[in-house]
């Protein structure tokens, strides 16, 4: 007779894909605290701490800063549902899978979307946004992805913010992969609405989506002619649960909320700038190792925490990922959309961003690729990465 499945036999993985990232024992222990009621005074304090710690990672003084129930896409949908009214014209930068998701979501919420496109792997040219704003003067919202996880491209935001505001538009930024790993200045760069997730740069389990709105974005949401067309993700209702009134809206998961606070405390203890520097340092090590075995980057301007590389010609990319998982317990990501079958995406996010993981993934890749007949000198990748990690 087949035994009942046992949770204790589930594998422990090293998560080096595009998310989720590894979760520390400390955050897992916080997750396992006894469940609290969603209006328990102790839990309301956890929420207050969370809002304060989120303002610090977003680098903002925004009052409306909270964690929406759901994953990064729920954060996206809460912002879009609030900021888009039926018939609004919206500009969205699209140079990958997630820019496209944002454009499609805005369309579903009634927007007439003007896509400003760039090839996959490139970033959006602020001049193109400026020209689109001139061509469509009624646009009051520009949406852009800071870290395009499908291609690894790192989008600069400051110039786009300047052209959007010069045209009287608000700036909506997808920081799902950048928050906690890559420099992001919500107030300094005048980002009006920004959403992220718990499971990438913050190294908490998936299930909560940090969101922050500037006073201008909050005014836009409060001044809507009709309520947002999502009840569950209505930021005005959510802010009454997070703010002074403490009105019941949904049964918040205190376990996830407590875990997110713990993950944010760990960010605060490390220091946000030190954390950004840690991601850069390990990226440089990984990059040197990948170069040593001929794996070239897809984007011109790569994120440090998401490394998207071309799969060598003739290599079965899924077989390599499967061997990394089965032999080494390491998960990396596959390509999405037009990069399906042609890319590997190696994440170095939060808890996963350590030297031991850089070395482990390179050791695994070089041995598997060598066995598949590629002309690789065993040890070349690990040695190149080791040199860089020792000097940066
Ligand atoms: C992961 C990701 C999302 C979606 O987040 P989920 O947590 O999977 O819902 C959105 N945008 C970007 C840029 C992402 O990387």
mmCIF file of C-alpha atoms in Angstrom, residues 45-380:
data_model
loop_
_atom_site.group_PDB
_atom_site.id
_atom_site.type_symbol
_atom_site.label_atom_id
_atom_site.label_comp_id
_atom_site.label_asym_id
_atom_site.label_seq_id
_atom_site.Cartn_x
_atom_site.Cartn_y
_atom_site.Cartn_z
ATOM 1 C CA UNK A 45 0.764 46.734 15.931
ATOM 2 C CA UNK A 46 2.395 44.288 13.509
ATOM 3 C CA UNK A 47 0.596 46.097 10.667
ATOM 4 C CA UNK A 48 1.814 49.485 11.901
ATOM 5 C CA UNK A 49 5.386 48.190 12.080
ATOM 6 C CA UNK A 50 5.019 46.738 8.594
ATOM 7 C CA UNK A 51 3.807 50.026 7.109
ATOM 8 C CA UNK A 52 6.716 51.878 8.748
ATOM 9 C CA UNK A 53 9.278 49.315 7.541
ATOM 10 C CA UNK A 54 7.765 49.332 4.043
ATOM 11 C CA UNK A 55 8.106 53.118 3.852
ATOM 12 C CA UNK A 56 11.805 52.637 4.595
ATOM 13 C CA UNK A 57 12.359 50.055 1.800
ATOM 14 C CA UNK A 58 10.310 52.056 -0.693
ATOM 15 C CA UNK A 59 12.152 55.225 0.486
ATOM 16 C CA UNK A 60 8.954 57.168 0.875
ATOM 17 C CA UNK A 61 6.942 59.176 3.344
ATOM 18 C CA UNK A 62 3.678 58.119 1.655
ATOM 19 C CA UNK A 63 0.850 57.695 4.144
ATOM 20 C CA UNK A 64 -0.861 55.106 1.950
ATOM 21 C CA UNK A 65 1.680 52.298 2.243
ATOM 22 C CA UNK A 66 0.435 48.797 2.983
ATOM 23 C CA UNK A 67 0.555 45.140 1.961
ATOM 24 C CA UNK A 68 -2.274 43.937 -0.281
ATOM 25 C CA UNK A 69 -3.404 40.290 0.128
ATOM 26 C CA UNK A 70 -2.088 38.255 -2.788
ATOM 27 C CA UNK A 71 1.087 38.075 -4.856
ATOM 28 C CA UNK A 72 2.787 40.771 -6.924
ATOM 29 C CA UNK A 73 0.022 40.608 -9.522
ATOM 30 C CA UNK A 74 -2.488 41.550 -6.810
ATOM 31 C CA UNK A 75 -0.395 44.642 -6.102
ATOM 32 C CA UNK A 76 -0.446 45.407 -9.828
ATOM 33 C CA UNK A 77 -4.199 44.921 -9.984
ATOM 34 C CA UNK A 78 -4.879 47.049 -6.881
ATOM 35 C CA UNK A 79 -2.939 49.968 -8.400
ATOM 36 C CA UNK A 80 -4.463 49.569 -11.857
ATOM 37 C CA UNK A 81 -8.025 49.131 -10.557
ATOM 38 C CA UNK A 82 -7.615 52.285 -8.459
ATOM 39 C CA UNK A 83 -5.824 54.522 -10.945
ATOM 40 C CA UNK A 84 -7.672 53.569 -14.146
ATOM 41 C CA UNK A 85 -11.220 54.686 -14.906
ATOM 42 C CA UNK A 86 -13.287 53.474 -17.860
ATOM 43 C CA UNK A 87 -12.047 55.134 -21.049
ATOM 44 C CA UNK A 88 -8.838 56.609 -19.530
ATOM 45 C CA UNK A 89 -5.898 56.795 -21.896
ATOM 46 C CA UNK A 90 -2.791 55.189 -20.413
ATOM 47 C CA UNK A 91 0.773 54.709 -21.669
ATOM 48 C CA UNK A 92 2.553 51.466 -20.763
ATOM 49 C CA UNK A 93 6.182 50.650 -21.563
ATOM 50 C CA UNK A 94 6.421 47.109 -22.946
ATOM 51 C CA UNK A 95 9.770 45.358 -23.484
ATOM 52 C CA UNK A 96 8.986 42.008 -21.917
ATOM 53 C CA UNK A 97 6.410 39.700 -20.395
ATOM 54 C CA UNK A 98 5.525 41.840 -17.369
ATOM 55 C CA UNK A 99 5.128 45.132 -19.228
ATOM 56 C CA UNK A 100 2.676 43.240 -21.378
ATOM 57 C CA UNK A 101 0.823 41.919 -18.315
ATOM 58 C CA UNK A 102 0.509 45.480 -17.009
ATOM 59 C CA UNK A 103 -0.859 46.697 -20.368
ATOM 60 C CA UNK A 104 -3.374 43.839 -20.558
ATOM 61 C CA UNK A 105 -4.510 44.438 -16.999
ATOM 62 C CA UNK A 106 -5.053 48.148 -17.666
ATOM 63 C CA UNK A 107 -7.129 47.220 -20.739
ATOM 64 C CA UNK A 108 -9.285 44.848 -18.685
ATOM 65 C CA UNK A 109 -9.943 47.706 -16.258
ATOM 66 C CA UNK A 110 -11.225 49.873 -19.082
ATOM 67 C CA UNK A 111 -8.131 51.812 -20.186
ATOM 68 C CA UNK A 112 -7.270 52.672 -23.768
ATOM 69 C CA UNK A 113 -3.636 51.621 -23.642
ATOM 70 C CA UNK A 114 -0.914 53.084 -25.837
ATOM 71 C CA UNK A 115 2.007 50.649 -25.750
ATOM 72 C CA UNK A 116 5.486 52.140 -26.043
ATOM 73 C CA UNK A 117 7.607 49.194 -27.061
ATOM 74 C CA UNK A 118 11.236 48.167 -27.170
ATOM 75 C CA UNK A 119 12.669 44.789 -28.196
ATOM 76 C CA UNK A 120 12.898 42.130 -25.460
ATOM 77 C CA UNK A 121 16.180 42.649 -23.580
ATOM 78 C CA UNK A 122 16.211 46.404 -24.176
ATOM 79 C CA UNK A 123 14.816 49.116 -21.909
ATOM 80 C CA UNK A 124 12.232 51.769 -22.751
ATOM 81 C CA UNK A 125 13.628 55.005 -24.175
ATOM 82 C CA UNK A 126 12.335 58.036 -22.223
ATOM 83 C CA UNK A 127 12.245 59.941 -25.545
ATOM 84 C CA UNK A 128 9.693 57.404 -26.833
ATOM 85 C CA UNK A 129 7.524 57.982 -23.755
ATOM 86 C CA UNK A 130 7.832 61.738 -24.262
ATOM 87 C CA UNK A 131 6.736 61.418 -27.918
ATOM 88 C CA UNK A 132 3.808 59.183 -26.956
ATOM 89 C CA UNK A 133 2.714 61.730 -24.327
ATOM 90 C CA UNK A 134 2.845 64.479 -26.961
ATOM 91 C CA UNK A 135 0.814 62.348 -29.371
ATOM 92 C CA UNK A 136 -1.790 61.492 -26.703
ATOM 93 C CA UNK A 137 -2.222 64.603 -24.563
ATOM 94 C CA UNK A 138 -5.123 63.181 -22.506
ATOM 95 C CA UNK A 139 -2.887 60.523 -20.925
ATOM 96 C CA UNK A 140 -2.727 60.948 -17.138
ATOM 97 C CA UNK A 141 -0.975 57.686 -16.239
ATOM 98 C CA UNK A 142 2.313 56.139 -17.391
ATOM 99 C CA UNK A 143 3.096 52.558 -16.324
ATOM 100 C CA UNK A 144 6.563 51.070 -16.461
ATOM 101 C CA UNK A 145 8.381 47.979 -15.156
ATOM 102 C CA UNK A 146 11.538 48.757 -13.167
ATOM 103 C CA UNK A 147 12.952 45.223 -13.249
ATOM 104 C CA UNK A 148 11.693 43.286 -16.297
ATOM 105 C CA UNK A 149 12.114 39.794 -14.875
ATOM 106 C CA UNK A 150 11.472 38.086 -18.221
ATOM 107 C CA UNK A 151 14.620 39.557 -19.811
ATOM 108 C CA UNK A 152 16.680 40.709 -16.811
ATOM 109 C CA UNK A 153 16.677 44.297 -18.105
ATOM 110 C CA UNK A 154 17.104 47.113 -15.565
ATOM 111 C CA UNK A 155 14.935 50.101 -16.540
ATOM 112 C CA UNK A 156 16.169 53.585 -15.525
ATOM 113 C CA UNK A 157 13.232 55.570 -14.133
ATOM 114 C CA UNK A 158 14.278 59.141 -13.439
ATOM 115 C CA UNK A 159 13.963 60.530 -16.973
ATOM 116 C CA UNK A 160 10.681 58.752 -17.558
ATOM 117 C CA UNK A 161 9.383 60.240 -14.323
ATOM 118 C CA UNK A 162 10.403 63.713 -15.495
ATOM 119 C CA UNK A 163 8.651 63.447 -18.864
ATOM 120 C CA UNK A 164 5.526 61.903 -17.311
ATOM 121 C CA UNK A 165 5.194 64.664 -14.717
ATOM 122 C CA UNK A 166 5.962 67.388 -17.262
ATOM 123 C CA UNK A 167 2.889 66.133 -19.167
ATOM 124 C CA UNK A 168 0.755 66.098 -16.022
ATOM 125 C CA UNK A 169 0.699 62.284 -15.761
ATOM 126 C CA UNK A 170 1.208 60.068 -12.742
ATOM 127 C CA UNK A 171 3.943 57.412 -12.789
ATOM 128 C CA UNK A 172 3.080 53.795 -11.897
ATOM 129 C CA UNK A 173 6.081 51.507 -11.330
ATOM 130 C CA UNK A 174 6.276 47.707 -11.136
ATOM 131 C CA UNK A 175 8.987 47.029 -8.543
ATOM 132 C CA UNK A 176 8.055 43.373 -8.030
ATOM 133 C CA UNK A 177 11.616 42.149 -8.629
ATOM 134 C CA UNK A 178 13.587 45.255 -7.696
ATOM 135 C CA UNK A 179 12.340 46.076 -4.180
ATOM 136 C CA UNK A 180 14.970 45.210 -1.579
ATOM 137 C CA UNK A 181 17.645 44.270 -4.160
ATOM 138 C CA UNK A 182 18.150 47.241 -6.468
ATOM 139 C CA UNK A 183 18.232 50.987 -5.846
ATOM 140 C CA UNK A 184 14.702 52.374 -5.854
ATOM 141 C CA UNK A 185 13.744 55.851 -4.599
ATOM 142 C CA UNK A 186 9.972 56.271 -4.599
ATOM 143 C CA UNK A 187 10.014 59.852 -3.309
ATOM 144 C CA UNK A 188 13.382 60.848 -4.816
ATOM 145 C CA UNK A 189 12.304 59.749 -8.303
ATOM 146 C CA UNK A 190 8.696 60.949 -7.899
ATOM 147 C CA UNK A 191 7.065 57.558 -8.358
ATOM 148 C CA UNK A 192 3.328 57.986 -7.697
ATOM 149 C CA UNK A 193 2.308 54.376 -7.315
ATOM 150 C CA UNK A 194 4.563 51.406 -6.770
ATOM 151 C CA UNK A 195 3.841 47.750 -6.080
ATOM 152 C CA UNK A 196 5.989 44.750 -5.251
ATOM 153 C CA UNK A 197 5.751 41.261 -3.748
ATOM 154 C CA UNK A 198 6.877 39.462 -0.610
ATOM 155 C CA UNK A 199 8.698 36.535 -2.248
ATOM 156 C CA UNK A 200 11.500 38.004 -4.343
ATOM 157 C CA UNK A 201 13.792 40.688 -2.914
ATOM 158 C CA UNK A 202 12.262 40.504 0.561
ATOM 159 C CA UNK A 203 12.656 36.708 0.934
ATOM 160 C CA UNK A 204 9.315 36.069 2.593
ATOM 161 C CA UNK A 205 6.884 33.394 1.340
ATOM 162 C CA UNK A 206 4.545 34.560 -1.445
ATOM 163 C CA UNK A 207 1.148 35.962 -0.485
ATOM 164 C CA UNK A 208 1.492 39.676 0.222
ATOM 165 C CA UNK A 209 2.079 42.604 -2.126
ATOM 166 C CA UNK A 210 3.572 45.815 -0.723
ATOM 167 C CA UNK A 211 2.041 48.910 -2.322
ATOM 168 C CA UNK A 212 2.661 52.625 -1.855
ATOM 169 C CA UNK A 213 0.793 55.633 -3.284
ATOM 170 C CA UNK A 214 1.866 59.272 -3.369
ATOM 171 C CA UNK A 215 -0.558 61.962 -2.140
ATOM 172 C CA UNK A 216 -1.331 62.752 -5.829
ATOM 173 C CA UNK A 217 -2.132 59.114 -6.601
ATOM 174 C CA UNK A 218 -4.212 58.888 -3.438
ATOM 175 C CA UNK A 219 -6.129 62.008 -4.519
ATOM 176 C CA UNK A 220 -6.761 60.432 -7.936
ATOM 177 C CA UNK A 221 -8.185 57.298 -6.282
ATOM 178 C CA UNK A 222 -10.340 59.276 -3.847
ATOM 179 C CA UNK A 223 -11.627 61.509 -6.640
ATOM 180 C CA UNK A 224 -12.858 58.657 -8.872
ATOM 181 C CA UNK A 225 -16.321 59.137 -10.318
ATOM 182 C CA UNK A 226 -17.147 55.472 -9.597
ATOM 183 C CA UNK A 227 -15.600 53.054 -7.084
ATOM 184 C CA UNK A 228 -12.704 50.884 -8.298
ATOM 185 C CA UNK A 229 -13.965 47.897 -10.281
ATOM 186 C CA UNK A 230 -12.417 45.460 -7.801
ATOM 187 C CA UNK A 231 -13.907 45.193 -4.327
ATOM 188 C CA UNK A 232 -11.239 42.925 -2.847
ATOM 189 C CA UNK A 233 -8.327 45.015 -4.133
ATOM 190 C CA UNK A 234 -9.888 48.454 -3.537
ATOM 191 C CA UNK A 235 -7.087 50.500 -1.967
ATOM 192 C CA UNK A 236 -9.524 52.931 -0.329
ATOM 193 C CA UNK A 237 -11.208 50.036 1.521
ATOM 194 C CA UNK A 238 -7.834 48.416 2.321
ATOM 195 C CA UNK A 239 -6.470 51.700 3.666
ATOM 196 C CA UNK A 240 -9.392 51.928 6.112
ATOM 197 C CA UNK A 241 -8.331 48.564 7.556
ATOM 198 C CA UNK A 242 -4.646 49.580 7.659
ATOM 199 C CA UNK A 243 -5.306 53.134 8.875
ATOM 200 C CA UNK A 244 -7.127 54.715 11.793
ATOM 201 C CA UNK A 245 -10.601 53.194 11.401
ATOM 202 C CA UNK A 246 -9.417 49.579 11.471
ATOM 203 C CA UNK A 247 -12.536 48.535 9.596
ATOM 204 C CA UNK A 248 -12.833 44.834 8.894
ATOM 205 C CA UNK A 249 -12.266 44.264 5.186
ATOM 206 C CA UNK A 250 -10.963 40.693 4.852
ATOM 207 C CA UNK A 251 -9.485 38.122 7.230
ATOM 208 C CA UNK A 252 -5.824 39.034 6.919
ATOM 209 C CA UNK A 253 -3.375 36.153 7.341
ATOM 210 C CA UNK A 254 -1.550 37.110 10.513
ATOM 211 C CA UNK A 255 0.988 34.361 9.854
ATOM 212 C CA UNK A 256 2.006 35.928 6.549
ATOM 213 C CA UNK A 257 1.834 39.418 8.029
ATOM 214 C CA UNK A 258 4.107 38.475 10.927
ATOM 215 C CA UNK A 259 6.512 36.785 8.503
ATOM 216 C CA UNK A 260 6.630 39.885 6.294
ATOM 217 C CA UNK A 261 7.373 42.103 9.287
ATOM 218 C CA UNK A 262 10.242 39.778 10.230
ATOM 219 C CA UNK A 263 11.625 39.828 6.677
ATOM 220 C CA UNK A 264 11.449 43.640 6.681
ATOM 221 C CA UNK A 265 13.210 43.765 10.055
ATOM 222 C CA UNK A 266 16.020 41.723 8.509
ATOM 223 C CA UNK A 267 16.274 44.243 5.646
ATOM 224 C CA UNK A 268 16.407 47.061 8.157
ATOM 225 C CA UNK A 269 19.112 45.328 10.235
ATOM 226 C CA UNK A 270 21.264 44.717 7.163
ATOM 227 C CA UNK A 271 20.730 48.266 5.903
ATOM 228 C CA UNK A 272 19.090 48.891 2.542
ATOM 229 C CA UNK A 273 22.193 50.298 0.872
ATOM 230 C CA UNK A 274 24.376 47.459 2.155
ATOM 231 C CA UNK A 275 21.779 45.087 0.742
ATOM 232 C CA UNK A 276 21.881 46.739 -2.684
ATOM 233 C CA UNK A 277 25.707 46.481 -2.580
ATOM 234 C CA UNK A 278 25.511 42.774 -1.637
ATOM 235 C CA UNK A 279 23.385 42.100 -4.706
ATOM 236 C CA UNK A 280 25.797 43.985 -6.982
ATOM 237 C CA UNK A 281 28.827 42.161 -5.564
ATOM 238 C CA UNK A 282 27.421 38.668 -6.044
ATOM 239 C CA UNK A 283 26.116 39.571 -9.488
ATOM 240 C CA UNK A 284 29.664 40.496 -10.547
ATOM 241 C CA UNK A 285 30.952 37.147 -9.284
ATOM 242 C CA UNK A 286 28.213 35.199 -11.059
ATOM 243 C CA UNK A 287 28.694 37.212 -14.229
ATOM 244 C CA UNK A 288 32.428 36.442 -14.339
ATOM 245 C CA UNK A 289 31.724 32.739 -13.848
ATOM 246 C CA UNK A 290 29.085 32.639 -16.565
ATOM 247 C CA UNK A 291 31.421 34.462 -18.970
ATOM 248 C CA UNK A 292 34.158 31.889 -18.292
ATOM 249 C CA UNK A 293 31.926 29.140 -19.697
ATOM 250 C CA UNK A 294 30.636 31.221 -22.585
ATOM 251 C CA UNK A 295 27.191 32.080 -21.249
ATOM 252 C CA UNK A 296 26.306 35.585 -22.448
ATOM 253 C CA UNK A 297 23.695 37.922 -20.994
ATOM 254 C CA UNK A 298 20.461 38.694 -22.851
ATOM 255 C CA UNK A 299 19.895 42.300 -21.683
ATOM 256 C CA UNK A 300 22.329 45.082 -22.384
ATOM 257 C CA UNK A 301 21.689 46.610 -18.966
ATOM 258 C CA UNK A 302 21.322 43.678 -16.563
ATOM 259 C CA UNK A 303 19.730 43.657 -13.173
ATOM 260 C CA UNK A 304 22.078 42.366 -10.488
ATOM 261 C CA UNK A 305 19.484 40.046 -8.954
ATOM 262 C CA UNK A 306 18.100 38.440 -12.118
ATOM 263 C CA UNK A 307 20.660 37.123 -14.569
ATOM 264 C CA UNK A 308 19.140 36.113 -17.904
ATOM 265 C CA UNK A 309 21.560 34.297 -20.223
ATOM 266 C CA UNK A 310 21.353 32.676 -23.640
ATOM 267 C CA UNK A 311 21.190 28.876 -23.734
ATOM 268 C CA UNK A 312 24.056 27.587 -25.946
ATOM 269 C CA UNK A 313 22.953 26.311 -29.362
ATOM 270 C CA UNK A 314 21.914 22.664 -29.369
ATOM 271 C CA UNK A 315 21.525 22.391 -25.585
ATOM 272 C CA UNK A 316 18.240 21.070 -24.156
ATOM 273 C CA UNK A 317 17.653 23.838 -21.619
ATOM 274 C CA UNK A 318 14.946 21.966 -19.687
ATOM 275 C CA UNK A 319 17.225 18.937 -19.221
ATOM 276 C CA UNK A 320 19.927 21.169 -17.718
ATOM 277 C CA UNK A 321 17.458 22.764 -15.293
ATOM 278 C CA UNK A 322 16.142 19.344 -14.325
ATOM 279 C CA UNK A 323 19.658 18.056 -13.578
ATOM 280 C CA UNK A 324 20.467 21.144 -11.535
ATOM 281 C CA UNK A 325 17.349 20.419 -9.500
ATOM 282 C CA UNK A 326 17.782 16.652 -9.164
ATOM 283 C CA UNK A 327 21.524 16.533 -8.532
ATOM 284 C CA UNK A 328 22.190 19.831 -6.809
ATOM 285 C CA UNK A 329 18.789 20.823 -5.423
ATOM 286 C CA UNK A 330 19.041 24.183 -7.243
ATOM 287 C CA UNK A 331 16.104 25.790 -9.025
ATOM 288 C CA UNK A 332 16.741 28.270 -11.838
ATOM 289 C CA UNK A 333 14.175 29.774 -14.212
ATOM 290 C CA UNK A 334 13.313 29.095 -17.846
ATOM 291 C CA UNK A 335 12.640 31.652 -20.583
ATOM 292 C CA UNK A 336 9.168 33.175 -21.015
ATOM 293 C CA UNK A 337 7.355 34.144 -24.226
ATOM 294 C CA UNK A 338 9.770 34.504 -27.169
ATOM 295 C CA UNK A 339 12.649 33.412 -24.893
ATOM 296 C CA UNK A 340 11.019 30.054 -24.104
ATOM 297 C CA UNK A 341 13.620 27.323 -24.629
ATOM 298 C CA UNK A 342 16.312 29.928 -25.253
ATOM 299 C CA UNK A 343 17.074 31.471 -21.855
ATOM 300 C CA UNK A 344 18.015 30.603 -18.308
ATOM 301 C CA UNK A 345 17.139 33.083 -15.608
ATOM 302 C CA UNK A 346 19.331 32.871 -12.536
ATOM 303 C CA UNK A 347 18.080 34.781 -9.520
ATOM 304 C CA UNK A 348 20.243 36.150 -6.731
ATOM 305 C CA UNK A 349 17.561 37.606 -4.511
ATOM 306 C CA UNK A 350 17.582 38.297 -0.798
ATOM 307 C CA UNK A 351 18.506 35.182 1.186
ATOM 308 C CA UNK A 352 19.499 33.378 -2.014
ATOM 309 C CA UNK A 353 22.144 36.007 -2.795
ATOM 310 C CA UNK A 354 25.196 34.483 -1.091
ATOM 311 C CA UNK A 355 28.641 33.436 -2.341
ATOM 312 C CA UNK A 356 27.978 29.742 -1.672
ATOM 313 C CA UNK A 357 25.012 29.804 -4.044
ATOM 314 C CA UNK A 358 26.973 31.592 -6.771
ATOM 315 C CA UNK A 359 29.632 28.893 -6.559
ATOM 316 C CA UNK A 360 27.095 26.056 -6.355
ATOM 317 C CA UNK A 361 25.082 27.074 -9.406
ATOM 318 C CA UNK A 362 28.249 27.620 -11.470
ATOM 319 C CA UNK A 363 29.717 24.275 -10.371
ATOM 320 C CA UNK A 364 26.473 22.556 -11.306
ATOM 321 C CA UNK A 365 26.170 24.302 -14.674
ATOM 322 C CA UNK A 366 29.753 23.689 -15.729
ATOM 323 C CA UNK A 367 29.691 20.001 -14.888
ATOM 324 C CA UNK A 368 26.339 19.393 -16.576
ATOM 325 C CA UNK A 369 27.302 21.336 -19.711
ATOM 326 C CA UNK A 370 30.652 19.587 -19.916
ATOM 327 C CA UNK A 371 28.941 16.191 -19.734
ATOM 328 C CA UNK A 372 26.677 17.316 -22.567
ATOM 329 C CA UNK A 373 29.777 17.769 -24.689
ATOM 330 C CA UNK A 374 30.330 21.513 -24.527
ATOM 331 C CA UNK A 375 33.998 22.576 -24.680
ATOM 332 C CA UNK A 376 34.262 23.652 -21.040
ATOM 333 C CA UNK A 377 37.264 23.439 -18.736
ATOM 334 C CA UNK A 378 35.970 22.004 -15.464
ATOM 335 C CA UNK A 379 36.410 24.521 -12.670
ATOM 336 C CA UNK A 380 36.703 27.532 -14.987
#
